[in-house]
mmCIF file of C-alpha atoms in Angstrom:
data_model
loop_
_atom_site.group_PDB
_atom_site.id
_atom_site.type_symbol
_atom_site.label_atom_id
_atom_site.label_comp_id
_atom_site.label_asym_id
_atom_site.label_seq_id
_atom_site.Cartn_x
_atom_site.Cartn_y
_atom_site.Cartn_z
ATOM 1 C CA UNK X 1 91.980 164.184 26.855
ATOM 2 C CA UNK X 2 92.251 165.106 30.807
ATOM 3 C CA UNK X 3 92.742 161.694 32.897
ATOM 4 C CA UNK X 4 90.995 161.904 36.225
ATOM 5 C CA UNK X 5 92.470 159.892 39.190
ATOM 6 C CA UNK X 6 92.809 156.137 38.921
ATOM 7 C CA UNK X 7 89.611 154.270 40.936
ATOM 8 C CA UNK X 8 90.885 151.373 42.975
ATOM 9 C CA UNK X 9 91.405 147.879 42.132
ATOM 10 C CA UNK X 10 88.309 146.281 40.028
ATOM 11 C CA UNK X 11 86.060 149.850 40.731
ATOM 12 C CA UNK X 12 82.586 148.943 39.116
ATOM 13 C CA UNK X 13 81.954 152.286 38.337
ATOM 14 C CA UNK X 14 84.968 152.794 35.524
ATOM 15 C CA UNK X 15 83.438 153.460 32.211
ATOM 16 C CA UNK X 16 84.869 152.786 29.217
ATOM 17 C CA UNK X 17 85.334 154.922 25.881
ATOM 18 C CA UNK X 18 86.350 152.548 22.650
ATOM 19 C CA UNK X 19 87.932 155.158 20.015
ATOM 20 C CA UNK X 20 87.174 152.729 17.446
ATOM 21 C CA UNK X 21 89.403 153.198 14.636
ATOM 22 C CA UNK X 22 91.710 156.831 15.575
ATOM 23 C CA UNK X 23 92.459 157.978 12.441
ATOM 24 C CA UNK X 24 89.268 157.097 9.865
ATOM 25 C CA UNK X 25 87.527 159.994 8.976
ATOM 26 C CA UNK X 26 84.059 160.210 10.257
ATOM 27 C CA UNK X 27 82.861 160.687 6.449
ATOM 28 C CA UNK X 28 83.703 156.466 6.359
ATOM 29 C CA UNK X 29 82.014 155.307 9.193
ATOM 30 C CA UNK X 30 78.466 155.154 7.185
ATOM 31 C CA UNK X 31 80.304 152.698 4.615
ATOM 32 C CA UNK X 32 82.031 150.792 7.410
ATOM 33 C CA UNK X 33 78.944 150.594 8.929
ATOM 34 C CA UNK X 34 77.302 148.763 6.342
ATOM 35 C CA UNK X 35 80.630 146.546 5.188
ATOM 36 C CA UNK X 36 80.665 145.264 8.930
ATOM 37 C CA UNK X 37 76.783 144.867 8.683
ATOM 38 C CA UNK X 38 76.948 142.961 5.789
ATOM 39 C CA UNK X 39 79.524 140.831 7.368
ATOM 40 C CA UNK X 40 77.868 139.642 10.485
ATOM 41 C CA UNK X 41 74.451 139.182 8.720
ATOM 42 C CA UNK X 42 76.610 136.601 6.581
ATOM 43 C CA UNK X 43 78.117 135.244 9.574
ATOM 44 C CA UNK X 44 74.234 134.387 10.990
ATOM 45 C CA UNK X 45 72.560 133.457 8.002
ATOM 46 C CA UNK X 46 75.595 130.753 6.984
ATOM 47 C CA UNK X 47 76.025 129.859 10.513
ATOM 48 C CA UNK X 48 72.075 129.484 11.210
ATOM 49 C CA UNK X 49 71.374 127.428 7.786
ATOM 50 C CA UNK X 50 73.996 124.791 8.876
ATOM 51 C CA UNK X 51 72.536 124.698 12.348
ATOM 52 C CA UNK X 52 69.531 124.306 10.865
ATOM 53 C CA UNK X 53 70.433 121.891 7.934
ATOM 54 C CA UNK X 54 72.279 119.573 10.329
ATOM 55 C CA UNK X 55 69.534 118.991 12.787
ATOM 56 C CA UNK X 56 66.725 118.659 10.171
ATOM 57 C CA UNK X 57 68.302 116.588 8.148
ATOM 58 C CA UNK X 58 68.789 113.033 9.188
ATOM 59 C CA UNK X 59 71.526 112.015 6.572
ATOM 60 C CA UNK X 60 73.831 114.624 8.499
ATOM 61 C CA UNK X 61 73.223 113.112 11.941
ATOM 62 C CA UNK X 62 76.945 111.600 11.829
ATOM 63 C CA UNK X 63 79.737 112.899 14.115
ATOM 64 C CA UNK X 64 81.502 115.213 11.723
ATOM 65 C CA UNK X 65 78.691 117.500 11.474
ATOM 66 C CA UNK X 66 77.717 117.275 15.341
ATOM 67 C CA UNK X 67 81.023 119.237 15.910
ATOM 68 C CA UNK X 68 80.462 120.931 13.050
ATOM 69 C CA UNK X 69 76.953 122.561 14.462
ATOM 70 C CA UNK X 70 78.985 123.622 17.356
ATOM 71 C CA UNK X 71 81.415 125.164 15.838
ATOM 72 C CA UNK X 72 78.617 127.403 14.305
ATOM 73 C CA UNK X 73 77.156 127.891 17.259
ATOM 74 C CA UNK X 74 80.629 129.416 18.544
ATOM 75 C CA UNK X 75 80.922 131.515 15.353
ATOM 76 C CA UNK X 76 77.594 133.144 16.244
ATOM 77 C CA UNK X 77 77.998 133.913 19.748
ATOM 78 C CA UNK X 78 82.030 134.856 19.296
ATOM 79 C CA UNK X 79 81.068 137.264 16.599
ATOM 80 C CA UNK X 80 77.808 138.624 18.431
ATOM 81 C CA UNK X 81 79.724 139.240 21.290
ATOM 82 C CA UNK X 82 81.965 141.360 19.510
ATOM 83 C CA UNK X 83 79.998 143.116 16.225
ATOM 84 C CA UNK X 84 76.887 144.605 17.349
ATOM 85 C CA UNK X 85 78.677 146.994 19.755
ATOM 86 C CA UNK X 86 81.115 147.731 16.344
ATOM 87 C CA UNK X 87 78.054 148.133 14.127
ATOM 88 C CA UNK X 88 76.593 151.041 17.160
ATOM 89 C CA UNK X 89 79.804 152.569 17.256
ATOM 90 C CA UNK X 90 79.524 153.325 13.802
ATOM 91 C CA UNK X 91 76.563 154.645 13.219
ATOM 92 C CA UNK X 92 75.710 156.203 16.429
ATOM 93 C CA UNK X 93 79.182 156.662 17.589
ATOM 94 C CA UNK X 94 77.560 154.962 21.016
ATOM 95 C CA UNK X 95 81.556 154.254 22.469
ATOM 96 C CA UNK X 96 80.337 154.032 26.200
ATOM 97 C CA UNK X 97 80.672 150.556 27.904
ATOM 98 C CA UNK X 98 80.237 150.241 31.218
ATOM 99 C CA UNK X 99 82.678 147.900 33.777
ATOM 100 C CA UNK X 100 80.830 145.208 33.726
ATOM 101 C CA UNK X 101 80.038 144.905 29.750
ATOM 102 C CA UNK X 102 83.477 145.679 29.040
ATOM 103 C CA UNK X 103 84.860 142.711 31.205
ATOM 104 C CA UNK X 104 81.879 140.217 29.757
ATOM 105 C CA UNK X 105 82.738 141.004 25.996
ATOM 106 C CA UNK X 106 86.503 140.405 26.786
ATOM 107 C CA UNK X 107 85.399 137.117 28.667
ATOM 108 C CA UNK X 108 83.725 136.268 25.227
ATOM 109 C CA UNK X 109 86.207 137.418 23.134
ATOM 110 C CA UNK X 110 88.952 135.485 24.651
ATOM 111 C CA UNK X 111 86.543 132.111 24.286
ATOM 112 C CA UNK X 112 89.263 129.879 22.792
ATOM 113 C CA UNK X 113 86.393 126.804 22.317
ATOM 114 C CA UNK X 114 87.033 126.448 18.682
ATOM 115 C CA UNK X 115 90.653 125.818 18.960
ATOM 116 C CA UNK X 116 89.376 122.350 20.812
ATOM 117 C CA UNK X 117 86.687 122.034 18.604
ATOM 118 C CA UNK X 118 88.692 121.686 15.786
ATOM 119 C CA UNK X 119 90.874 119.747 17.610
ATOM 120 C CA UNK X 120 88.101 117.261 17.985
ATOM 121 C CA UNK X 121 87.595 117.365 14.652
ATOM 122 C CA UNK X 122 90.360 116.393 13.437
ATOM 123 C CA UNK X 123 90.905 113.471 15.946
ATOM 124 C CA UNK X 124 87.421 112.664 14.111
ATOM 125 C CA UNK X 125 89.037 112.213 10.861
ATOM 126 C CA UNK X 126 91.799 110.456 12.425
ATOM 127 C CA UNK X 127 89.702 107.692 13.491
ATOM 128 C CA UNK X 128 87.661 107.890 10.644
ATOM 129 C CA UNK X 129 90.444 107.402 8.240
ATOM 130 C CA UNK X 130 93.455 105.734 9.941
ATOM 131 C CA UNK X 131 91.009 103.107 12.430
ATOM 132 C CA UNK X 132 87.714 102.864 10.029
ATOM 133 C CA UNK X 133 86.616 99.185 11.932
ATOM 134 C CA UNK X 134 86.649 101.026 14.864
ATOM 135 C CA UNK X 135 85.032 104.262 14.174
ATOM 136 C CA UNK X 136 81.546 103.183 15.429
ATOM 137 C CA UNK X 137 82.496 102.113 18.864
ATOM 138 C CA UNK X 138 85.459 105.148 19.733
ATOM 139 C CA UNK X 139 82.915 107.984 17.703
ATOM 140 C CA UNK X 140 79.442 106.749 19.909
ATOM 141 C CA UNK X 141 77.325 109.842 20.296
ATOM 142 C CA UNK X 142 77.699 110.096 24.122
ATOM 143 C CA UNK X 143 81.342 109.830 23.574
ATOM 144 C CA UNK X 144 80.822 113.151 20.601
ATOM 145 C CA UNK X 145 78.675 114.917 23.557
ATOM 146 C CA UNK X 146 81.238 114.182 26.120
ATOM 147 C CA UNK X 147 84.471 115.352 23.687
ATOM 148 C CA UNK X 148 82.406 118.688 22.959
ATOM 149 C CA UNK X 149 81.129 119.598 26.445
ATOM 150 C CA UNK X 150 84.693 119.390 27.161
ATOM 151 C CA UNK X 151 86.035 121.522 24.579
ATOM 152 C CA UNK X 152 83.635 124.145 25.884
ATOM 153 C CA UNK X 153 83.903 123.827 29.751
ATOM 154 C CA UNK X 154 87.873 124.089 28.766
ATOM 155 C CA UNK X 155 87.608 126.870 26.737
ATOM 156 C CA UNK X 156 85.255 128.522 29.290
ATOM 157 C CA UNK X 157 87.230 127.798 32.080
ATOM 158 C CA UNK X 158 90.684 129.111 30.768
ATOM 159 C CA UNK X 159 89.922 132.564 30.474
ATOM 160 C CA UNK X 160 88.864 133.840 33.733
ATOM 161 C CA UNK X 161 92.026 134.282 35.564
ATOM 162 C CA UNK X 162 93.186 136.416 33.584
ATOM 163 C CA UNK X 163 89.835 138.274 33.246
ATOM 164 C CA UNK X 164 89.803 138.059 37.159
ATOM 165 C CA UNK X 165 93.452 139.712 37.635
ATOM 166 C CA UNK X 166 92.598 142.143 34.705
ATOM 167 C CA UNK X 167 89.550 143.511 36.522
ATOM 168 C CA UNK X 168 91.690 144.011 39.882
ATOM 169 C CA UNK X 169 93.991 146.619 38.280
ATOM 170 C CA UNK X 170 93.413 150.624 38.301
ATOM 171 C CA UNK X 171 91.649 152.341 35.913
ATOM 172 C CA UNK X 172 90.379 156.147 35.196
ATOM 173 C CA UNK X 173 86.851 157.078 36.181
ATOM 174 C CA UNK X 174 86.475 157.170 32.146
ATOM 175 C CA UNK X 175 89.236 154.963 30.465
ATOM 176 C CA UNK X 176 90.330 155.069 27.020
ATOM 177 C CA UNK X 177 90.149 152.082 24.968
ATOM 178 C CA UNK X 178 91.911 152.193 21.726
ATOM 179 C CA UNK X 179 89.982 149.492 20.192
ATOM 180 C CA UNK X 180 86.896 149.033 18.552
ATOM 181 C CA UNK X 181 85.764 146.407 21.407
ATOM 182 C CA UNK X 182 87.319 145.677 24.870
ATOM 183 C CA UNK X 183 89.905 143.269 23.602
ATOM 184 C CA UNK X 184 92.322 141.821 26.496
ATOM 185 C CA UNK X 185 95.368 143.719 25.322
ATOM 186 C CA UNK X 186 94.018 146.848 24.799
ATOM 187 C CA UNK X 187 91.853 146.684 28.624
ATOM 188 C CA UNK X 188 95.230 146.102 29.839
ATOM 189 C CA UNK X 189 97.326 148.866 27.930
ATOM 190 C CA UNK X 190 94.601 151.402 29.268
ATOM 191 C CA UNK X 191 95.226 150.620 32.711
ATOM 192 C CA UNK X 192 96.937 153.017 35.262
ATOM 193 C CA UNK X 193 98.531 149.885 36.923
ATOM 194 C CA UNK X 194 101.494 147.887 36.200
ATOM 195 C CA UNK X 195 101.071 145.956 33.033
ATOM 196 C CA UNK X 196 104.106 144.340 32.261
ATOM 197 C CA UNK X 197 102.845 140.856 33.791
ATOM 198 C CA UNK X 198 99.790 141.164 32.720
ATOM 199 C CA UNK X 199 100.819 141.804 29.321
ATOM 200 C CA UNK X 200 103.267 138.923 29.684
ATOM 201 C CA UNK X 201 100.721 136.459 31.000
ATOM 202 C CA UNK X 202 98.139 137.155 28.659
ATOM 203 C CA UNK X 203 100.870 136.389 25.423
ATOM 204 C CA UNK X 204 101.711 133.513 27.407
ATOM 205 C CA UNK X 205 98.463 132.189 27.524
ATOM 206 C CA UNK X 206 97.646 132.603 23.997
ATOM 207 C CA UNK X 207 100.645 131.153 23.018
ATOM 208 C CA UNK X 208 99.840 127.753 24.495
ATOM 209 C CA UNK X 209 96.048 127.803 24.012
ATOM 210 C CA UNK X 210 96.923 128.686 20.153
ATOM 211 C CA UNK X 211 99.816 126.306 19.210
ATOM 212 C CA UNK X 212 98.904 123.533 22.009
ATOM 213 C CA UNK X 213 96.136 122.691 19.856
ATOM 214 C CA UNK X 214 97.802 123.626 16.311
ATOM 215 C CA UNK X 215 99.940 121.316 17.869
ATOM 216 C CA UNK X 216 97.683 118.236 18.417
ATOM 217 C CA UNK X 217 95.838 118.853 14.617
ATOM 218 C CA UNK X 218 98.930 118.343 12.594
ATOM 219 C CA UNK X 219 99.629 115.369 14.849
ATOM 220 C CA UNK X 220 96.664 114.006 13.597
ATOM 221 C CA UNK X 221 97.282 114.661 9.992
ATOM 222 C CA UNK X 222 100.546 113.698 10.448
ATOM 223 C CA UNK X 223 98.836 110.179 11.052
ATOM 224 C CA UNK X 224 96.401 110.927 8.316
ATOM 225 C CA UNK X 225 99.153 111.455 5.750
ATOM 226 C CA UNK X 226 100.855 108.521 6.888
ATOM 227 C CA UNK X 227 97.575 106.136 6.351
ATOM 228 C CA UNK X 228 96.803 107.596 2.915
ATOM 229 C CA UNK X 229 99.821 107.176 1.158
ATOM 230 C CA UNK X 230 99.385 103.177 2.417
ATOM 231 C CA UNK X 231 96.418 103.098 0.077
ATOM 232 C CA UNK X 232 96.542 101.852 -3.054
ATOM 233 C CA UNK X 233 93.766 102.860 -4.577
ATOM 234 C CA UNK X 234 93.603 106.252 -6.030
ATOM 235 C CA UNK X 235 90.097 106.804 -5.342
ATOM 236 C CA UNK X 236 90.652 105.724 -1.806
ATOM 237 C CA UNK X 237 92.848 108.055 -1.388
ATOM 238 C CA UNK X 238 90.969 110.966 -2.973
ATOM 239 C CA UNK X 239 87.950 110.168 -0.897
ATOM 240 C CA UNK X 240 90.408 110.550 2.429
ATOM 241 C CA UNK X 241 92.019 113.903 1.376
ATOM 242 C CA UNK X 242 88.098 115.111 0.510
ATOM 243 C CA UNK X 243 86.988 113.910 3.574
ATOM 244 C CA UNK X 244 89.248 116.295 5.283
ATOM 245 C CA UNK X 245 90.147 119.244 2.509
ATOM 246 C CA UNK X 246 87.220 121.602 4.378
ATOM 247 C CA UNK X 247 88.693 120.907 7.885
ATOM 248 C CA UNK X 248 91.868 121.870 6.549
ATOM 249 C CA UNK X 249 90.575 125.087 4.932
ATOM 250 C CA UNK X 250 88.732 126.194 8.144
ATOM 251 C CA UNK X 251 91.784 125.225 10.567
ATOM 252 C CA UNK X 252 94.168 127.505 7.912
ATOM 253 C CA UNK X 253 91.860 130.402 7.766
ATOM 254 C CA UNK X 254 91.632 130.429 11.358
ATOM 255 C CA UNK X 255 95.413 130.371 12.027
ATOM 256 C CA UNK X 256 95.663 132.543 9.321
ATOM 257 C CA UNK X 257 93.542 135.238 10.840
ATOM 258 C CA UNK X 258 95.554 134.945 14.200
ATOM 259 C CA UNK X 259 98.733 135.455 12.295
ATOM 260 C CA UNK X 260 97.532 138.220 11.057
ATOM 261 C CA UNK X 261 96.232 139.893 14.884
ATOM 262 C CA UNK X 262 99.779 138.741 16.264
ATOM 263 C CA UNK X 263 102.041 140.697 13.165
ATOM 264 C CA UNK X 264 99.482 143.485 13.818
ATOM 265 C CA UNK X 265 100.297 143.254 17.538
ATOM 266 C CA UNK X 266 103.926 142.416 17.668
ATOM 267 C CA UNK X 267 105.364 145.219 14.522
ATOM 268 C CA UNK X 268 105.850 148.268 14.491
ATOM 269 C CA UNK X 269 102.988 149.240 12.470
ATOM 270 C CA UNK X 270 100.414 152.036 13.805
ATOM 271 C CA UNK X 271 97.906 151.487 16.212
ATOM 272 C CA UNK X 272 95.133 151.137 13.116
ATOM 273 C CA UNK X 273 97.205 148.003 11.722
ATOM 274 C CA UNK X 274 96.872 146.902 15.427
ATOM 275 C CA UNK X 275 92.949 147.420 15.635
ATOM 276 C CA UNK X 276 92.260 146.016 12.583
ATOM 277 C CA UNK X 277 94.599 142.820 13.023
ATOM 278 C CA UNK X 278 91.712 142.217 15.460
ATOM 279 C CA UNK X 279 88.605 142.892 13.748
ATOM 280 C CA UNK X 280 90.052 140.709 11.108
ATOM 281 C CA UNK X 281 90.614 138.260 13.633
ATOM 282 C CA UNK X 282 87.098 138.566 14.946
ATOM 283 C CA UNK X 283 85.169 138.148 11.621
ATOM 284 C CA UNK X 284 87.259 136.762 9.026
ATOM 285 C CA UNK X 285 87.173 132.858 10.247
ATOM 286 C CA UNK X 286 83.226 133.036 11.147
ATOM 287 C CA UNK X 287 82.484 134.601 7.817
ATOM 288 C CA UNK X 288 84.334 131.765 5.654
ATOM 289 C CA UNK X 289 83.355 128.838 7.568
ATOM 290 C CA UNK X 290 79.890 128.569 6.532
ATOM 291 C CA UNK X 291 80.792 128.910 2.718
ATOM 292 C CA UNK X 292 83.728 126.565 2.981
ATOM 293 C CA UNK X 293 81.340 123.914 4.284
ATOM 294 C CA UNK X 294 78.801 124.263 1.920
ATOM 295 C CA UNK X 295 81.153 124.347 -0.910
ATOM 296 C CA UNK X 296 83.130 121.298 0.217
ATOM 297 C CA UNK X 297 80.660 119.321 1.506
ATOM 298 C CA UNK X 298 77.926 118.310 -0.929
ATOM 299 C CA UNK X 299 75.940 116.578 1.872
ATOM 300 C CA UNK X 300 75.463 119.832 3.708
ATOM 301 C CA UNK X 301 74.909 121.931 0.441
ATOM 302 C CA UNK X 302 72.521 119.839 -0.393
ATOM 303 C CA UNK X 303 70.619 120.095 2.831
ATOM 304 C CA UNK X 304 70.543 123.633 2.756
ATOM 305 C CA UNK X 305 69.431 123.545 -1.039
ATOM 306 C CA UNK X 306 66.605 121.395 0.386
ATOM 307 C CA UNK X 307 65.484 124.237 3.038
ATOM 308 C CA UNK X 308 65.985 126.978 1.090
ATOM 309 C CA UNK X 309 63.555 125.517 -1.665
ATOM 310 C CA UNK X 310 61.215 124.374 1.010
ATOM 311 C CA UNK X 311 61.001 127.412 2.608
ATOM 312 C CA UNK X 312 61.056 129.487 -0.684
ATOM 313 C CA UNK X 313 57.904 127.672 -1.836
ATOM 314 C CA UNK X 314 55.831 127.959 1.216
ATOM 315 C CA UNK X 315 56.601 131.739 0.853
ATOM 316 C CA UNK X 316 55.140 131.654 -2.605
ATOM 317 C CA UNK X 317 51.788 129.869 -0.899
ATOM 318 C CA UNK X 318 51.260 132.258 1.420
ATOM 319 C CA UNK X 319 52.146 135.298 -1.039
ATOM 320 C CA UNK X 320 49.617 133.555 -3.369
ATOM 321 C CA UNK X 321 46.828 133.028 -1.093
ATOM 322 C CA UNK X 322 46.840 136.738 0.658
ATOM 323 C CA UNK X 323 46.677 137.906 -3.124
ATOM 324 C CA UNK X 324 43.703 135.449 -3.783
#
């Protein structure tokens, strides 16, 4: 590939060429396709039936499942940001994004909202299990709407310096993304300027916005643990650890994922172990968060049981009376 001379400094009209995967035969991109397909149409349908279930149904209009609607909410946008543009690239092999695309899906893609979301969360569970008296008057819902709005002004807030600095540096007239999406890292490795600080600052950044909050959630169950082992009661106790076993899924798959991205990142694997650290990254959490919730939670299964059958049956009436 010939590289043409670097534009200046934050050039609108770079264009950028994703490689997608380098070394998977072309024969595989029909079944990737339809794996990644499958995937995100998961990711909508789970995310959309708790949306759904949680505002329709009154018995789920408690704070718990308040943040838990937003976190859904951030599943779908963080994945829809991200997956369409993988789906095109795989079945039209469409790898053209232009400047200004490029630097809006990396905006979205470094959204860190649902670290503080489940942060939020689990100070939820905190007061619900450790201060139960008081649980009405700290969890009000103007104080929910306050604690949410601020996990997402946060999250929205943190990324764009280094989006800013990112989109000052050189690049080809065409540039060469080795990704499947314009991921920070890979933006910045692609670069004809100087990326050593950029490189640092964006591991820096991640660092704290990843184990700042890890940080703060096992502070809270720290407290949790402490209070439950003070009950006597076995079923007390059983109720607690239930209360917070599909938090504790959602907050290990998540870190789970992101351990998985950073080995990707950080060995010396090749640069396929490094894309698809990422894509794992990108679906794996908003994929399992839906059916972790509706396993664990019987409330919200049962909700969605509800809708499902509602909206089954008024499929049947309509499929009966066009036949009629």
């Amino acid at each position: 590939m010939e590289d043409t001379a670097c534009n200046a400094s934050g050039d609108s009209q770079t264009i950028f060429y994703l490689t997608g995967i380098p070394s998977l035969q072309k024969s595989l991109f029909l079944p990737v396709f339809f794996i990644f397909l499958l995937l995100y149409l998961l990711i909508l349908l789970g995310n959309t039936l708790i949306l759904v279930a949680v505002v329709t149904e009154l018995s789920l209009h408690k704070p718990m499942y308040f943040f838990l609607i937003n976190l859904s909410a951030l599943d779908i946008l963080f994945t829809t940001a991200t997956v369409p543009k993988m789906l095109s690239l795989f079945l039209l092999e469409d790898r053209f994004l232009s400047f200004s695309a490029c630097f809006l899906q990396m905006y979205l893609f470094l959204n860190i909202t649902e670290f503080f979301i489940l942060v939020v969360m689990a100070y939820d569970h905190y007061v619900a299990i450790c201060r139960p008296l008081h649980y009405p008057v700290h969890m009000t819902p103007q104080t929910n709407t306050a604690l949410a709005a601020s996990a997402w002004i946060t999250a929205l807030l943190l990324p764009i310096p280094a989006v800013t600095q990112t989109s000052q540096m050189a690049f080809d007239n065409i540039t060469y993304i080795c990704h499947c999406f314009c991921d920070h890292l890979a933006v910045v490795q692609a670069s004809c300027s100087d990326t050593s600080h950029q490189t640092l600052m964006g591991f820096c950044i991640a660092m704290v916005v990843s184990f700042l909050p890890l940080l703060l959630v096992l502070l809270s169950y720290a407290h949790i643990l402490a209070s439950v082992l003070r009950i006597n009661s076995k079923e007390g106790s059983s109720k607690a650890f239930s209360t917070c076993s599909s938090h504790l899924l959602v907050v290990g798959t998540y870190y789970s994922s992101i351990a998985i991205a950073y080995v990707a990142y950080r060995t010396d694997l090749p640069l396929d172990f490094h894309i698809m650290g990422n894509v794992v990254y990108a679906i794996l959490t908003p994929v399992l968060n839906p059916l972790i919730y509706t396993l664990r939670s019987k409330d919200v299964k049962a909700a969605i049981t509800k809708i499902i059958y509602i909206e089954t049956q008024a499929l049947i009436r309509i499929l009966t009376f066009k036949s009629s």
